[in-house]
Amino acid sequence: MSEGVNILLVDDRAENLLALEAILETLGQQLIRANSGPEALKKVLETEFAVILLDVQMPGMNGFEVAEIIKSREKSRTIPIIFLSAISKEDAYVFKGYSMGAVDYVFKPFNPDVLRSKVAVFVDLFLKQREIQRQGELLRESQKRELELEHRTSLLETEARSAAKLSQMNDELHRRQIALEQAMGARNRFYASMSHELRTPINAVIGYRTLMLDNIYGPLNAKQKEGLQRTLKAARHLLELVNDVLDLSKIEAGKIELSLQPVMFPSVIEDLFVTVRPLADEYGSSLELEMDGDSFNIVSDPRRVRQILLNLLSNAIKFGEGKPIRVVCKQNADKGVDIEVVDQGVGIAKDDISRIFEEFVQVSESKQPGTGLGLPISRRLAQLLDGALSVHSEPGQGSSFRLTLPATLEDDMAPTAELSAATAA
């Protein structure tokens, strides 16, 4: 037998215990002695036994009383008990022994071989039960591993399906992105082509109307002059729209070229004041320049800087309700420039702040003339120049647009560079 078991021998006489040990020694199991009923109960509590050989006649606590207590306990009630008796051979005693849960009742003197065989049967039964328990545990462990494997397989299958679905979605997204890029490219090419085609006839209309207003083709009466002036104004507005669309298409296509040169402050702002003075006089607004510190310069694209500031000044005049326009210019801590264009006009509602930088959007209730492209183009140009354009506004109190530009772009780009559409956006 590969693994030994315990056999409890209970008798109040040492010579009887010695005899039992001699008979059962050949079984090769662990033989444990108990000289009394209480000692036997203590052993049963401490140790697991395959079988108990229990003497009936013992002083203090007899074998029947010991068996009754053993069978009353959940842990020990299944242990086989073989009663050993030298004097109680009547049927009543034998019946009582079996009623106490004994599996056998052996009379002294007993046949050693028979007793050994009986004990061997219970030892073998105990070992088989132990093996069944072990196999049951192995089976449960195997079932547990099988369930874990099934669960892991299910997870892997779910992950595989998710990965396949994600791959499919990525492929679809990639196809849509390509289609969108192609559509945007076609749109930008259309914008650029149409803008170029439209500028020629519009310039011709403006040129001929100007000549007619200068009386090159003969004198005009008041009604004719008024009509021509309105036509000229509409033609110029249309040219402004075409130019804005062309700029927007170039930015989105990444075709804007930057020519980096020194930009002097406040000289560039003073020059722009001269340009917008007629418009400011028309709306009744005064222009004020506040310069914080001495003159300085940055390295940027002068044309694009003027384009941004011209748009901010024009908007401030148009929506400033004839009140003073302030431009605050200062060199920031990074040697760049911060320029604020502040008006005291209608202001912008909080919900409309983000929309003013969307193409073709005009949110003011005053319905001032414009293309709805000035601010979107200005913000994108500011980003191309590694700067930023932000706004703070309160309805009825006016708006403040802040342009921030770095000290130089020389570390980031060549003197003339085509920027990608991603950068432009």
XYZ file of C-alpha atoms in Angstrom:
425
model
C 0.000 0.000 0.000
C 1.424 3.317 -1.023
C 0.038 5.376 1.854
C -0.424 4.177 5.458
C -3.535 4.578 7.587
C -4.225 4.760 11.327
C -5.832 1.963 13.366
C -6.990 2.718 16.929
C -6.630 -0.060 19.532
C -8.635 0.547 22.754
C -8.207 -1.699 25.827
C -7.538 -1.054 29.480
C -5.083 -3.966 29.695
C -1.576 -3.521 28.251
C -1.149 -7.229 27.454
C -4.263 -7.159 25.277
C -2.977 -4.125 23.379
C 0.360 -5.849 22.902
C -1.392 -8.911 21.504
C -3.446 -6.824 19.087
C -0.321 -5.068 17.847
C 1.366 -8.417 17.232
C -1.621 -9.652 15.186
C -2.026 -6.476 13.083
C 1.637 -5.540 12.636
C 1.855 -7.401 9.343
C -0.729 -5.052 7.803
C 1.979 -2.382 7.763
C -0.260 0.385 9.128
C 0.046 2.872 11.980
C -1.219 1.247 15.194
C -2.243 3.710 17.924
C -2.999 2.721 21.524
C -5.631 4.019 23.959
C -5.810 2.626 27.535
C -9.267 4.027 28.365
C -12.477 5.389 26.896
C -11.615 9.084 27.477
C -8.157 8.596 25.958
C -9.762 6.910 22.936
C -12.170 9.848 22.468
C -9.241 12.238 22.611
C -7.359 10.263 19.941
C -10.441 10.254 17.683
C -10.641 14.032 17.936
C -6.963 14.428 16.966
C -6.483 11.745 14.309
C -8.293 10.196 11.348
C -8.732 6.384 11.676
C -9.566 3.654 9.169
C -11.020 1.365 11.879
C -11.325 1.174 15.701
C -10.885 -2.041 17.717
C -12.769 -1.300 20.939
C -12.884 -3.447 24.115
C -16.373 -3.624 25.624
C -15.445 -4.181 29.286
C -13.406 -1.196 30.573
C -13.519 0.551 33.966
C -15.054 4.021 34.180
C -16.398 4.194 30.610
C -17.202 0.976 28.788
C -16.931 0.371 25.059
C -20.621 0.944 24.361
C -20.477 4.433 25.914
C -17.330 5.269 23.919
C -18.954 4.059 20.683
C -22.100 6.081 21.362
C -20.062 9.303 21.720
C -17.943 8.519 18.633
C -21.088 7.948 16.519
C -22.703 11.128 17.820
C -19.971 13.321 16.351
C -20.188 14.342 12.704
C -16.482 13.989 12.080
C -16.149 10.449 13.477
C -19.572 8.853 12.956
C -18.478 6.949 9.813
C -15.440 5.246 11.405
C -15.953 1.436 11.474
C -15.909 -0.035 15.041
C -15.122 -3.658 15.864
C -16.150 -4.589 19.423
C -13.906 -7.030 21.311
C -15.473 -8.885 24.253
C -14.344 -11.739 26.537
C -17.477 -12.233 28.687
C -20.552 -10.527 27.136
C -21.529 -13.233 24.661
C -25.283 -13.082 25.135
C -27.357 -12.011 22.153
C -28.575 -8.935 23.978
C -25.021 -7.607 24.304
C -24.216 -8.420 20.692
C -27.397 -6.692 19.505
C -26.565 -3.662 21.645
C -23.101 -3.498 20.073
C -24.516 -3.477 16.570
C -27.127 -0.907 17.584
C -24.298 1.363 18.722
C -22.965 1.375 15.132
C -20.473 -1.449 15.293
C -19.589 -3.261 12.085
C -18.574 -6.424 13.897
C -18.620 -8.073 17.323
C -15.671 -10.406 18.002
C -15.355 -12.677 21.030
C -12.143 -13.386 22.889
C -10.156 -15.435 22.379
C -10.326 -14.628 18.673
C -8.660 -16.129 15.657
C -5.720 -13.842 14.715
C -6.008 -14.537 11.012
C -9.738 -13.827 10.953
C -9.312 -10.618 12.945
C -6.438 -9.548 10.702
C -8.544 -10.216 7.584
C -11.478 -8.239 8.929
C -9.282 -5.274 9.795
C -7.540 -5.519 6.403
C -10.954 -5.210 4.693
C -11.660 -1.897 6.433
C -8.131 -0.657 5.791
C -8.553 -1.448 2.114
C -11.992 0.200 2.103
C -10.559 3.313 3.736
C -7.748 3.503 1.167
C -10.244 3.125 -1.676
C -12.419 5.883 -0.213
C -9.364 8.093 0.109
C -8.471 7.398 -3.529
C -12.033 8.172 -4.613
C -11.868 11.477 -2.729
C -8.535 12.269 -4.325
C -9.874 11.465 -7.787
C -12.974 13.533 -7.015
C -10.767 16.472 -6.109
C -8.742 15.963 -9.275
C -11.978 15.783 -11.279
C -13.283 18.971 -9.697
C -9.947 20.672 -10.340
C -10.019 19.416 -13.916
C -13.568 20.681 -14.365
C -12.539 24.014 -12.878
C -9.602 24.248 -15.298
C -11.897 23.227 -18.146
C -14.362 25.976 -17.208
C -11.515 28.466 -16.968
C -10.244 27.310 -20.348
C -13.709 27.639 -21.861
C -14.030 31.100 -20.335
C -10.594 32.100 -21.615
C -11.417 30.696 -25.038
C -14.686 32.601 -25.048
C -12.832 35.792 -24.109
C -10.267 35.207 -26.843
C -13.016 34.587 -29.369
C -14.791 37.747 -28.239
C -11.541 39.711 -28.465
C -10.872 38.242 -31.893
C -14.345 39.254 -33.069
C -13.851 42.703 -31.554
C -10.447 43.009 -33.217
C -11.918 41.949 -36.552
C -14.763 44.423 -36.134
C -12.333 47.159 -35.107
C -10.151 46.373 -38.127
C -13.210 46.543 -40.341
C -14.209 49.865 -38.802
C -10.661 51.192 -39.246
C -10.697 50.138 -42.882
C -14.054 51.838 -43.372
C -12.805 54.951 -41.580
C -9.680 54.940 -43.755
C -11.806 54.676 -46.911
C -14.018 57.508 -45.720
C -10.983 59.602 -44.851
C -9.561 59.070 -48.328
C -12.942 59.915 -49.855
C -13.169 63.041 -47.681
C -9.654 64.120 -48.602
C -10.463 63.604 -52.264
C -13.688 65.566 -51.903
C -11.901 68.379 -50.055
C -9.194 68.386 -52.686
C -11.781 68.618 -55.459
C -13.577 71.386 -53.592
C -10.366 73.333 -53.016
C -9.382 72.961 -56.645
C -12.842 74.183 -57.634
C -12.564 77.157 -55.249
C -9.131 78.070 -56.557
C -10.122 77.676 -60.207
C -13.368 79.623 -59.860
C -11.693 82.326 -57.782
C -9.062 82.866 -60.469
C -11.696 82.829 -63.209
C -13.981 85.273 -61.384
C -11.352 87.842 -60.452
C -10.670 88.857 -64.046
C -14.236 89.905 -64.954
C -14.813 91.471 -61.534
C -11.658 93.573 -61.870
C -12.843 94.588 -65.313
C -16.222 95.677 -63.905
C -14.506 97.655 -61.146
C -12.104 99.246 -63.631
C -14.807 100.316 -66.094
C -17.069 101.642 -63.289
C -14.161 103.665 -61.935
C -13.457 105.133 -65.360
C -17.123 106.024 -65.816
C -17.242 107.706 -62.392
C -14.117 109.677 -63.404
C -16.108 110.936 -66.446
C -13.701 109.340 -68.888
C -16.653 108.357 -71.107
C -18.503 111.634 -70.645
C -20.379 113.446 -67.910
C -22.898 111.635 -65.664
C -25.922 112.940 -63.883
C -26.521 112.378 -60.157
C -28.730 109.300 -60.609
C -26.198 107.668 -62.916
C -23.352 108.345 -60.469
C -25.364 106.922 -57.577
C -26.136 103.760 -59.545
C -22.535 103.321 -60.617
C -21.282 103.867 -57.069
C -23.629 101.164 -55.776
C -22.518 98.833 -58.545
C -18.861 99.566 -57.772
C -19.444 98.868 -54.063
C -21.151 95.557 -54.835
C -18.347 94.574 -57.235
C -15.708 95.312 -54.621
C -17.631 93.268 -52.057
C -17.783 90.388 -54.525
C -14.048 90.677 -55.173
C -13.448 90.572 -51.415
C -15.501 87.370 -51.210
C -13.591 85.794 -54.114
C -10.244 86.721 -52.543
C -11.318 85.273 -49.185
C -12.457 82.043 -50.812
C -9.154 81.815 -52.666
C -7.212 82.345 -49.411
C -9.305 79.740 -47.629
C -8.768 77.183 -50.393
C -5.018 77.809 -50.317
C -4.898 77.362 -46.545
C -6.874 74.111 -46.648
C -4.799 72.809 -49.535
C -1.571 73.694 -47.731
C -0.473 76.050 -50.499
C 0.033 79.216 -48.458
C 3.584 80.481 -48.844
C 5.143 82.435 -46.005
C 7.807 85.027 -46.645
C 9.604 85.662 -43.369
C 10.868 89.175 -42.748
C 11.173 91.553 -39.797
C 7.806 93.013 -38.787
C 8.131 96.326 -36.940
C 5.824 97.355 -34.131
C 4.058 99.713 -33.822
C 4.846 100.798 -37.411
C 2.700 98.079 -39.026
C -0.299 99.129 -36.898
C 0.191 102.824 -37.689
C 0.259 102.013 -41.405
C -2.990 100.076 -41.052
C -4.602 103.030 -39.283
C -3.984 105.064 -42.445
C -5.619 102.316 -44.514
C -8.772 101.977 -42.400
C -9.157 105.690 -41.540
C -11.759 106.322 -44.289
C -13.845 103.371 -43.031
C -13.538 104.586 -39.413
C -14.624 108.105 -40.469
C -17.593 106.603 -42.314
C -18.758 104.838 -39.121
C -17.757 107.694 -36.804
C -15.161 105.742 -34.789
C -11.833 107.098 -33.561
C -8.678 104.957 -33.593
C -6.330 104.857 -30.602
C -2.975 103.072 -30.329
C -1.595 102.152 -26.917
C 2.034 101.029 -27.068
C 3.480 99.381 -23.984
C 7.251 99.910 -24.134
C 9.651 100.792 -26.941
C 9.496 99.772 -30.575
C 10.496 96.204 -31.394
C 10.255 93.683 -34.198
C 9.506 89.998 -34.726
C 10.343 87.687 -37.627
C 7.151 86.685 -39.419
C 5.252 87.231 -42.684
C 4.376 90.970 -42.820
C 1.661 90.496 -45.443
C -0.193 87.866 -43.405
C 0.199 89.860 -40.158
C -1.309 92.918 -41.883
C -4.108 90.750 -43.304
C -5.071 89.509 -39.821
C -4.928 92.949 -38.201
C -6.773 94.599 -41.105
C -9.631 92.150 -40.683
C -9.756 92.700 -36.904
C -9.751 96.487 -37.329
C -12.421 96.391 -40.048
C -14.676 94.219 -37.873
C -14.139 96.452 -34.845
C -15.144 99.514 -36.887
C -18.185 97.840 -38.463
C -19.532 96.462 -35.191
C -18.226 99.170 -32.834
C -21.333 101.405 -33.097
C -19.260 104.493 -33.748
C -17.399 104.298 -30.441
C -13.599 104.543 -30.044
C -11.469 101.599 -31.184
C -8.364 100.811 -29.103
C -5.365 98.784 -30.243
C -3.019 97.706 -27.420
C 0.412 96.459 -28.501
C 3.144 95.075 -26.273
C 6.118 92.741 -26.367
C 5.467 89.624 -24.283
C 7.863 87.713 -22.034
C 8.928 85.417 -24.910
C 9.919 88.422 -27.079
C 6.863 87.861 -29.224
C 3.967 90.285 -29.592
C 0.493 90.559 -28.047
C -1.974 92.778 -29.899
C -5.489 93.478 -28.661
C -8.141 95.126 -30.821
C -10.859 96.393 -28.499
C -14.241 97.876 -29.445
C -17.237 98.998 -27.386
C -19.894 97.778 -29.768
C -22.650 95.180 -29.861
C -20.510 92.342 -28.492
C -20.997 88.621 -29.078
C -23.281 86.229 -27.220
C -21.565 83.430 -25.293
C -23.138 80.706 -27.456
C -21.879 82.430 -30.609
C -18.230 82.810 -29.527
C -17.131 79.502 -31.078
C -19.253 79.994 -34.212
C -17.623 83.229 -35.298
C -14.563 81.246 -36.392
C -16.627 78.990 -38.672
C -16.701 79.655 -42.424
C -19.542 81.798 -43.823
C -21.032 82.502 -40.372
C -22.225 85.944 -39.292
C -23.859 86.126 -35.883
C -24.317 89.853 -35.341
C -27.830 91.232 -35.445
C -26.563 94.385 -37.143
C -26.152 92.511 -40.450
C -23.003 94.394 -41.419
C -21.667 93.596 -44.891
C -19.038 90.859 -44.994
C -18.193 87.424 -46.323
C -18.191 85.487 -43.058
C -14.656 84.315 -43.860
C -12.510 87.018 -42.313
C -12.234 85.606 -38.801
C -11.827 81.943 -39.865
C -9.049 82.941 -42.258
C -7.440 85.178 -39.626
C -7.371 82.397 -37.030
C -5.890 79.905 -39.507
C -3.274 82.428 -40.606
C -2.389 83.049 -36.946
C -1.917 79.296 -36.483
C 0.242 79.143 -39.621
C 2.406 81.827 -38.041
C 2.698 79.685 -34.878
C 0.459 82.128 -33.065
C -3.077 82.264 -31.748
C -6.194 84.369 -32.133
C -8.682 84.490 -29.254
C -11.663 86.611 -28.278
C -13.391 87.862 -25.155
C -16.768 89.516 -25.527
C -19.843 90.574 -23.582
C -23.122 91.451 -25.343
C -23.659 95.200 -25.260
C -20.159 95.907 -23.924
C -17.975 95.167 -26.915
C -15.336 92.664 -27.941
C -11.599 92.224 -27.489
C -9.663 90.141 -30.030
C -6.124 89.136 -29.002
C -3.470 88.161 -31.551
C -0.326 86.512 -30.164
C 2.685 85.848 -32.422
C 6.103 84.350 -31.549
C 9.379 86.209 -31.805
C 10.514 84.188 -34.825
C 9.585 81.280 -37.108
C 13.129 80.662 -38.304
C 13.565 77.626 -36.033
C 10.436 75.977 -37.363
C 10.311 76.616 -41.121
C 12.209 77.803 -44.173
C 11.822 81.398 -45.466
C 9.075 80.210 -47.809
C 7.313 77.028 -46.874
C 4.281 75.139 -48.030
C 2.417 74.025 -44.959
C 0.318 70.900 -44.888
C -3.429 71.068 -44.683
C -3.259 69.374 -41.294
C -1.087 72.180 -39.937
C -3.331 74.757 -41.536
C -6.392 73.306 -39.882
